[in-house]
mmCIF file of C-alpha atoms in Angstrom:
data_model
loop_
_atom_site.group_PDB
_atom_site.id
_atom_site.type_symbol
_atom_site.label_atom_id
_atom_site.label_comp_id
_atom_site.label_asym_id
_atom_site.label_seq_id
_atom_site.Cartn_x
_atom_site.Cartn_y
_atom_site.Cartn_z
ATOM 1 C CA UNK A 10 -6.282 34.507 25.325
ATOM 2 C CA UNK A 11 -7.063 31.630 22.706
ATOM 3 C CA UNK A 12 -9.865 29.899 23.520
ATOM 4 C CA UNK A 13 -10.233 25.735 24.332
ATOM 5 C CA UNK A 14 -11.901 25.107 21.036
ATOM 6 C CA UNK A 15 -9.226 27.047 18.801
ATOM 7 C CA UNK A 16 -6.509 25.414 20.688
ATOM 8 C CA UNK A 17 -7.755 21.875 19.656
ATOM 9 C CA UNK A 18 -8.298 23.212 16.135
ATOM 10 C CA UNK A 19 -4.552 24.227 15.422
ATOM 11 C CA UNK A 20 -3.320 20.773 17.333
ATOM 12 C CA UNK A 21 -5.438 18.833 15.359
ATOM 13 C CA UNK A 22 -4.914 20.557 11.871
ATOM 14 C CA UNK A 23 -1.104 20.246 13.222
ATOM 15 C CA UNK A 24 -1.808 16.307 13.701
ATOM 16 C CA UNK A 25 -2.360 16.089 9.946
ATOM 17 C CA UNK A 26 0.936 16.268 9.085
ATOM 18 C CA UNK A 27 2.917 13.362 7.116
ATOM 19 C CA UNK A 28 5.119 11.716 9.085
ATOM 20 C CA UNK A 29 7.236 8.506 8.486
ATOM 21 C CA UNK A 30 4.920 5.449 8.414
ATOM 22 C CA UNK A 31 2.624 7.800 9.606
ATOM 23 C CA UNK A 32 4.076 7.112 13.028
ATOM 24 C CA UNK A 33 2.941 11.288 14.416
ATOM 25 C CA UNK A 34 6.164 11.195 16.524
ATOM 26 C CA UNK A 35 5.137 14.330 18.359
ATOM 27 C CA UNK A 36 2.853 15.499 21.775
ATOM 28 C CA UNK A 37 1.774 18.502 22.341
ATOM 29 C CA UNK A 38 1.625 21.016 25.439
ATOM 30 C CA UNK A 39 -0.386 23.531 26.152
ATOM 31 C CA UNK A 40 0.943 26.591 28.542
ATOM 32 C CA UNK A 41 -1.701 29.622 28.296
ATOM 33 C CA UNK A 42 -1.208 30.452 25.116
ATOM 34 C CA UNK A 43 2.230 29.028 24.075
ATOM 35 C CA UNK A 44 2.236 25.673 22.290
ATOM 36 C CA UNK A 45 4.901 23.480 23.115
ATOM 37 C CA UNK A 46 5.983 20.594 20.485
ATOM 38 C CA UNK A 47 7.982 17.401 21.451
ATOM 39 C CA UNK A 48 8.940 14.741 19.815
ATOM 40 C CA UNK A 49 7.674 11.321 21.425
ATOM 41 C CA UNK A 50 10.326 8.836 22.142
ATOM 42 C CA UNK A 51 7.875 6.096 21.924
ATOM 43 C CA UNK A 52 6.952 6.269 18.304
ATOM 44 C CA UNK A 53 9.988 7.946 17.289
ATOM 45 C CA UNK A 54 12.196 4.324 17.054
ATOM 46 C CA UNK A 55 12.163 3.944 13.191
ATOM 47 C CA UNK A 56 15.508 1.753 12.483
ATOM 48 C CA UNK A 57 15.483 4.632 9.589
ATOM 49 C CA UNK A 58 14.898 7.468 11.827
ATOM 50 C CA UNK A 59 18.587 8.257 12.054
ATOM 51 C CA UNK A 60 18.950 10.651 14.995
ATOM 52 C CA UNK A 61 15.622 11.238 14.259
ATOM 53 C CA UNK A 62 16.236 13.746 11.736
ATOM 54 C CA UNK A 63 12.949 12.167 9.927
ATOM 55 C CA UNK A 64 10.817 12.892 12.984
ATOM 56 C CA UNK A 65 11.945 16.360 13.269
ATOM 57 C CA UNK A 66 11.587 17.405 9.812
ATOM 58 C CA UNK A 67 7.893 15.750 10.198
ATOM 59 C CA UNK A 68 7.663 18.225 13.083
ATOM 60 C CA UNK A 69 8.223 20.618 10.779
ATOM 61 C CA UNK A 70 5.307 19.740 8.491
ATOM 62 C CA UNK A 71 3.063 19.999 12.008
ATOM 63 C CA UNK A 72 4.334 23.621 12.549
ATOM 64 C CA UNK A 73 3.786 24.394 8.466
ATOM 65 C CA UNK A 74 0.232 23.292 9.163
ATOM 66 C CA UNK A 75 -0.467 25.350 12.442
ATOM 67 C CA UNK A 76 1.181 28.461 10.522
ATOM 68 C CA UNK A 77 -1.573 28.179 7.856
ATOM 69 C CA UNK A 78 -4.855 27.365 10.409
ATOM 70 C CA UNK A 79 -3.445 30.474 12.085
ATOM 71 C CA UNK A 80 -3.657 32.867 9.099
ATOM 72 C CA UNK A 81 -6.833 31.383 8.807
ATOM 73 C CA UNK A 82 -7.585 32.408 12.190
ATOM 74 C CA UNK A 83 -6.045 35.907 11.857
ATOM 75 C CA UNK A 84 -3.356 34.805 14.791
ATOM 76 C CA UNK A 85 0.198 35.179 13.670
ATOM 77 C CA UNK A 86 3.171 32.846 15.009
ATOM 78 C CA UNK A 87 6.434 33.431 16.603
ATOM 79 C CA UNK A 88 8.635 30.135 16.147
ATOM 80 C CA UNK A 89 11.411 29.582 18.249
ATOM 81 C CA UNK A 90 13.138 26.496 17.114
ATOM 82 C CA UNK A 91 15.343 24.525 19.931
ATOM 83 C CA UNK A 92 18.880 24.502 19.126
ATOM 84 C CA UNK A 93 19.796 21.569 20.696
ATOM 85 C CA UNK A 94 17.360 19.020 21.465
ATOM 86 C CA UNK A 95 17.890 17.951 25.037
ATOM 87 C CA UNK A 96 16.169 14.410 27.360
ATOM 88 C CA UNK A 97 12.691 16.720 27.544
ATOM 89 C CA UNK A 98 12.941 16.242 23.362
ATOM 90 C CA UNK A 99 11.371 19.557 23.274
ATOM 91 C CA UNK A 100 12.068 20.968 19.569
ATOM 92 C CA UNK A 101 10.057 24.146 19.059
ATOM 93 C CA UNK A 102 7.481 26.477 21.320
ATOM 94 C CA UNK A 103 4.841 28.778 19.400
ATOM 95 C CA UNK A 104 3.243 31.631 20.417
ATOM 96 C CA UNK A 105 0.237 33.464 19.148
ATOM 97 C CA UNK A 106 -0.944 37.022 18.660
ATOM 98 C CA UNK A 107 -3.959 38.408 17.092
ATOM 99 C CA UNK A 108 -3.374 39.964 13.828
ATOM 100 C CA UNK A 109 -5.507 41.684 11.003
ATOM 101 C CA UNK A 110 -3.099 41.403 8.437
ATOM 102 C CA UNK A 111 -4.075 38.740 6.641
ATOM 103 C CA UNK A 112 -7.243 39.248 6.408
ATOM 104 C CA UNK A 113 -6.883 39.593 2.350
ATOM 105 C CA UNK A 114 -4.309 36.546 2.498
ATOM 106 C CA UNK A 115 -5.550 33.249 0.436
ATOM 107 C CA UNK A 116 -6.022 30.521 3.166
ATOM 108 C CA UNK A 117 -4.512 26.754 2.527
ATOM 109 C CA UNK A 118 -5.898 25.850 5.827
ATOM 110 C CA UNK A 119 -9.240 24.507 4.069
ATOM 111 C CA UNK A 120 -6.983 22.350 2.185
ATOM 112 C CA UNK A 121 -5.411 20.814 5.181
ATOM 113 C CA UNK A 122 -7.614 18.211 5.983
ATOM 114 C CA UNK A 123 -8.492 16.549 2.715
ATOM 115 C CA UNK A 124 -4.457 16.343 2.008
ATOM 116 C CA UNK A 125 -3.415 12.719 0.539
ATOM 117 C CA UNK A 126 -1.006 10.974 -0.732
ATOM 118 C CA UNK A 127 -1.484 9.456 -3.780
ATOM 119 C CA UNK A 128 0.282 6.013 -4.583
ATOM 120 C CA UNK A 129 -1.820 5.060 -7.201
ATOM 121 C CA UNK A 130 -0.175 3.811 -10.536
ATOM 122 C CA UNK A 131 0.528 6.306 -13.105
ATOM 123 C CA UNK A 132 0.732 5.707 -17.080
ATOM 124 C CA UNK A 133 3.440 6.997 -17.626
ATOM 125 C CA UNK A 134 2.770 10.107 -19.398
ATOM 126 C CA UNK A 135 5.757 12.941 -19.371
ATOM 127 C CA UNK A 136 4.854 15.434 -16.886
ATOM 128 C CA UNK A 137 5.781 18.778 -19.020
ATOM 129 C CA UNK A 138 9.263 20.300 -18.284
ATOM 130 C CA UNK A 139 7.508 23.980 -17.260
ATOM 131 C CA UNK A 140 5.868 22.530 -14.638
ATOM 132 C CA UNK A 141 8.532 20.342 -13.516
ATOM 133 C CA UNK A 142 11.000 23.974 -13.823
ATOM 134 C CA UNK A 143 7.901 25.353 -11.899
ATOM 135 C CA UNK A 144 7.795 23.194 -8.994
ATOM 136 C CA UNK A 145 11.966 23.394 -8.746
ATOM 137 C CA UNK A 146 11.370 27.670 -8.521
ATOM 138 C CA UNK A 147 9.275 27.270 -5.527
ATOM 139 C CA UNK A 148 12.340 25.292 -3.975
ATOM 140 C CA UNK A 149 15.082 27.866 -5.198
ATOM 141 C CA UNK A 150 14.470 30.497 -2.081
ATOM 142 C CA UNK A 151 15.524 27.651 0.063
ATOM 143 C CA UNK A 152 19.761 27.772 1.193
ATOM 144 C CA UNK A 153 21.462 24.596 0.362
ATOM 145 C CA UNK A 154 17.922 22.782 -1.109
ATOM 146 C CA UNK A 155 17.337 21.820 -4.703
ATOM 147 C CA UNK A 156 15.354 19.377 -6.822
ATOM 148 C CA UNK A 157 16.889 17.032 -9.182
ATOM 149 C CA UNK A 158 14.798 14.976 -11.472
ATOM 150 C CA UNK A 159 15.157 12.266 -14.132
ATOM 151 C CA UNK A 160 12.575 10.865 -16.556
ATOM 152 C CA UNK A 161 14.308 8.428 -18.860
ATOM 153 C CA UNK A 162 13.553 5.052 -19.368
ATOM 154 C CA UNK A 163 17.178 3.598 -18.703
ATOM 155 C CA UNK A 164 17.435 5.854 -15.208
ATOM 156 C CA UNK A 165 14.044 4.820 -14.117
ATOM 157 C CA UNK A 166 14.836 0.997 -14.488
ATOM 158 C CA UNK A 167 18.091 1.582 -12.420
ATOM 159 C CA UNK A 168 16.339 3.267 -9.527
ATOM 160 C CA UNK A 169 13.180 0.313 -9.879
ATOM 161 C CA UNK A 170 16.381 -2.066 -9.428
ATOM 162 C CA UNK A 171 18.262 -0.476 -6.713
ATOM 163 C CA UNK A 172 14.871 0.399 -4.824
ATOM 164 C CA UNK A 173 14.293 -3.331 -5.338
ATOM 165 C CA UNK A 174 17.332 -4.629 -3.620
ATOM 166 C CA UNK A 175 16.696 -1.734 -0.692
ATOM 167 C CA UNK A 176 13.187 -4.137 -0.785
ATOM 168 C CA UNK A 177 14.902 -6.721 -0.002
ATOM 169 C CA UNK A 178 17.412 -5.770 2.271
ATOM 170 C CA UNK A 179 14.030 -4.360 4.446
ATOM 171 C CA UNK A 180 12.795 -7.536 4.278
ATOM 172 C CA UNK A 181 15.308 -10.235 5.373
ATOM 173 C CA UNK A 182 16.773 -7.552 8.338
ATOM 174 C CA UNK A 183 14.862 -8.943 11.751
ATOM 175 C CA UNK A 184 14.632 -5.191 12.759
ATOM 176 C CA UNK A 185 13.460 -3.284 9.694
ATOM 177 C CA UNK A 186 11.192 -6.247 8.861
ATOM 178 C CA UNK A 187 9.403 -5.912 12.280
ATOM 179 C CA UNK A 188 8.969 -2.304 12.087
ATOM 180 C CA UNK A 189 7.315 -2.713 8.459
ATOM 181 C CA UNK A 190 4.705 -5.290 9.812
ATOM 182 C CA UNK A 191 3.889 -2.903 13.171
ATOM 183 C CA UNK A 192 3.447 0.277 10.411
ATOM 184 C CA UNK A 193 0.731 -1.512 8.393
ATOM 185 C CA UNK A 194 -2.779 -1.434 9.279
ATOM 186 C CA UNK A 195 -4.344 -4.786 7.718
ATOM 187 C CA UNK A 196 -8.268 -3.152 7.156
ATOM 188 C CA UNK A 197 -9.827 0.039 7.717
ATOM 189 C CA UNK A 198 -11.014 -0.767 11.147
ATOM 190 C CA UNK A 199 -7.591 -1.390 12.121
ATOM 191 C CA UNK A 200 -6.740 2.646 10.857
ATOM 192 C CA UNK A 201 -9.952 4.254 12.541
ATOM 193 C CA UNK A 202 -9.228 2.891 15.446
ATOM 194 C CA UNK A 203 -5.238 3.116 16.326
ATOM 195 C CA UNK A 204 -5.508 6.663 14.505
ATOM 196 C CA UNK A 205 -1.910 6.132 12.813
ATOM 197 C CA UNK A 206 0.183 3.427 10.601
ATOM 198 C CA UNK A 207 -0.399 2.430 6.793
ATOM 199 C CA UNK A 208 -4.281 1.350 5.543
ATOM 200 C CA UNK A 209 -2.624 -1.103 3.657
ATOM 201 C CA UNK A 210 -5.474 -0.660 0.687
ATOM 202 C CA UNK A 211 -3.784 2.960 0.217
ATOM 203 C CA UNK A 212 -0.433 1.680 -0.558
ATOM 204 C CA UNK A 213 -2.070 0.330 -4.170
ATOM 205 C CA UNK A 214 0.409 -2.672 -4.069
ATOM 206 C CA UNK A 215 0.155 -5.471 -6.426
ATOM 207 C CA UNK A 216 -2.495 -8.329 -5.097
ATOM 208 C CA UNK A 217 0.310 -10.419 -5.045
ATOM 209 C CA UNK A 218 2.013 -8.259 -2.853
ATOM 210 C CA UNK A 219 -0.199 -7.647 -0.290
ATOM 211 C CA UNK A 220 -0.969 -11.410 0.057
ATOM 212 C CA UNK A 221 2.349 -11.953 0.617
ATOM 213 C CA UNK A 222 2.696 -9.205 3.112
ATOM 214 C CA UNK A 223 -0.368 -11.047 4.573
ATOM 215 C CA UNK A 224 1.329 -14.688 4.627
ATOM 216 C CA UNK A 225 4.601 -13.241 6.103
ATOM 217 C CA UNK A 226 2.545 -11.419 8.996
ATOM 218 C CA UNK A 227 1.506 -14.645 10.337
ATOM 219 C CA UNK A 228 4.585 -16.980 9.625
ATOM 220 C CA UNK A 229 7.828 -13.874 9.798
ATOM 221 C CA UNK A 230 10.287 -16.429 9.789
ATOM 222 C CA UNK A 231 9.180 -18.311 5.954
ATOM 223 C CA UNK A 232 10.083 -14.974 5.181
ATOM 224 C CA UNK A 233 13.623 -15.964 4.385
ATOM 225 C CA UNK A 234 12.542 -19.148 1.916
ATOM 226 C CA UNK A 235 11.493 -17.070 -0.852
ATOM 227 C CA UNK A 236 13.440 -15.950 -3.424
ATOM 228 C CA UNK A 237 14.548 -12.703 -3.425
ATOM 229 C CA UNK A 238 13.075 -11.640 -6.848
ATOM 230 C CA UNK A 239 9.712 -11.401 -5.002
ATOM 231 C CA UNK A 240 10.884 -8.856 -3.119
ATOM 232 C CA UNK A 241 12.692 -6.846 -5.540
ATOM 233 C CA UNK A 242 9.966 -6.742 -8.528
ATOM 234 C CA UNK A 243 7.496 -4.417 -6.460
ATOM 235 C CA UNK A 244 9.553 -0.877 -7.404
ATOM 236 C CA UNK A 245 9.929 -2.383 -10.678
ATOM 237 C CA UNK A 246 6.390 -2.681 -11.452
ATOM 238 C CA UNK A 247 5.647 0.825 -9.972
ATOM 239 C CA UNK A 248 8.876 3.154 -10.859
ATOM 240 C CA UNK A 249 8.453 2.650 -14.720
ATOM 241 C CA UNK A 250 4.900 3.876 -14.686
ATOM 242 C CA UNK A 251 6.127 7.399 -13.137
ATOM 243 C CA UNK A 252 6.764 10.204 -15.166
ATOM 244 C CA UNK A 253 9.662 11.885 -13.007
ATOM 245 C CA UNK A 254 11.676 10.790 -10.270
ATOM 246 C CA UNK A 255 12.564 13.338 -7.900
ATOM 247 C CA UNK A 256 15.652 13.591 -5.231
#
């Protein structure tokens, strides 16, 4: 029988999972010992969440990150994965069982909580083709999966531009434009305490940027006087500076 205390620690390391705009669209239930996932119709309503196949593959992350707090734990998991996800949105249930065999196994779980994601501007510098060949082996095992990559100069200014217009296109739609504003979180208090959302000082964007962002926030509808080069410039600033770009 787990006990209260290592229940909350795999739900919690679980929690840490990315998720679109950081929106966790998942709740957890406990029954005994079997952990029931679902995804939460109130925060799964991304415009971009298209039959929220992004908030079940971010479910996916949660379950990757109560596998490794279980080896950790010496538990080991059974997931059973719902075929068809039904009104009760219930998409997997996991169940434990003590286990001594990986008792010699590295753990990630220490890892877990000091993940990040790391938007800061790069220089640039090529990224050397083993390691890119590297990171696309750990992909091969994986049916119907495969990473493609492109590091010259002329490709990278195509994707800045067409990211641009996508920029844009965010920006003027009512809809998508509403959900950008409700995923940023303006300071740090405004993170601590709502728990999800963007810290808009992580996204590194241009001081420009953010005090348009800031400007738009308070008057939406001016949104639609400026010219649509301010939009499009921020992935041009940011996508030259990258050494790969990965699909």
């Amino acid at each position: 029988m787990l006990s209260q205390d290592t229940k909350l620690l795999i739900t919690e390391s679980g929690s840490y999972a990315p998720s679109g705009g950081n929106i966790q669209p998942w709740h957890v239930k406990w029954k005994g010992d079997l952990m029931e996932i679902f995804l939460d119709e109130k925060r799964s309503t991304s415009f971009l969440d298209i039959n929220r196949f992004a908030s079940i593959f971010s479910v996916g992350s949660f379950i990757e990150n109560v596998y490794h707090t279980s080896v950790d734990l010496n538990l080991s998991v059974s997931v059973k994965l719902v075929e068809k996800i039904s009104q009760d949105m219930l998409v997997a249930t996991l169940s434990f069982q003590s286990s001594q065999s990986f008792q010699n196994h590295e753990s990630l779980f220490k890892y877990i909580s000091i993940r990040t994601t790391n938007r800061k501007f790069y220089d640039g510098t090529q990224i050397e083709e083993k390691d890119i060949d590297e990171l696309k082996s750990e992909i091969c095992p994986f049916k119907n999966i495969s990473l493609n990559t492109i590091s010259s100069n002329n490709s990278k200014k195509e994707i800045g531009r067409l990211l641009g217009e996508g920029d844009v296109i965010r920006t003027y739609h009512d809809g998508l434009f509403t959900q950008m504003m409700n995923e940023i979180r303006w300071n740090h208090k405004e993170a601590d305490e709502s728990k999800d959302g963007l810290d808009i000082q992580t996204l590194e964007l241009p001081s420009n940027v953010v005090k348009i962002l800031s400007i738009l926030k308070s008057n939406p509808g001016i949104r639609k006087l400026f010219p649509k080069s301010v939009f499009a410039e921020s992935a041009n600033v940011m996508i030259p500076g990258s050494s790969h770009i990965g699909c």
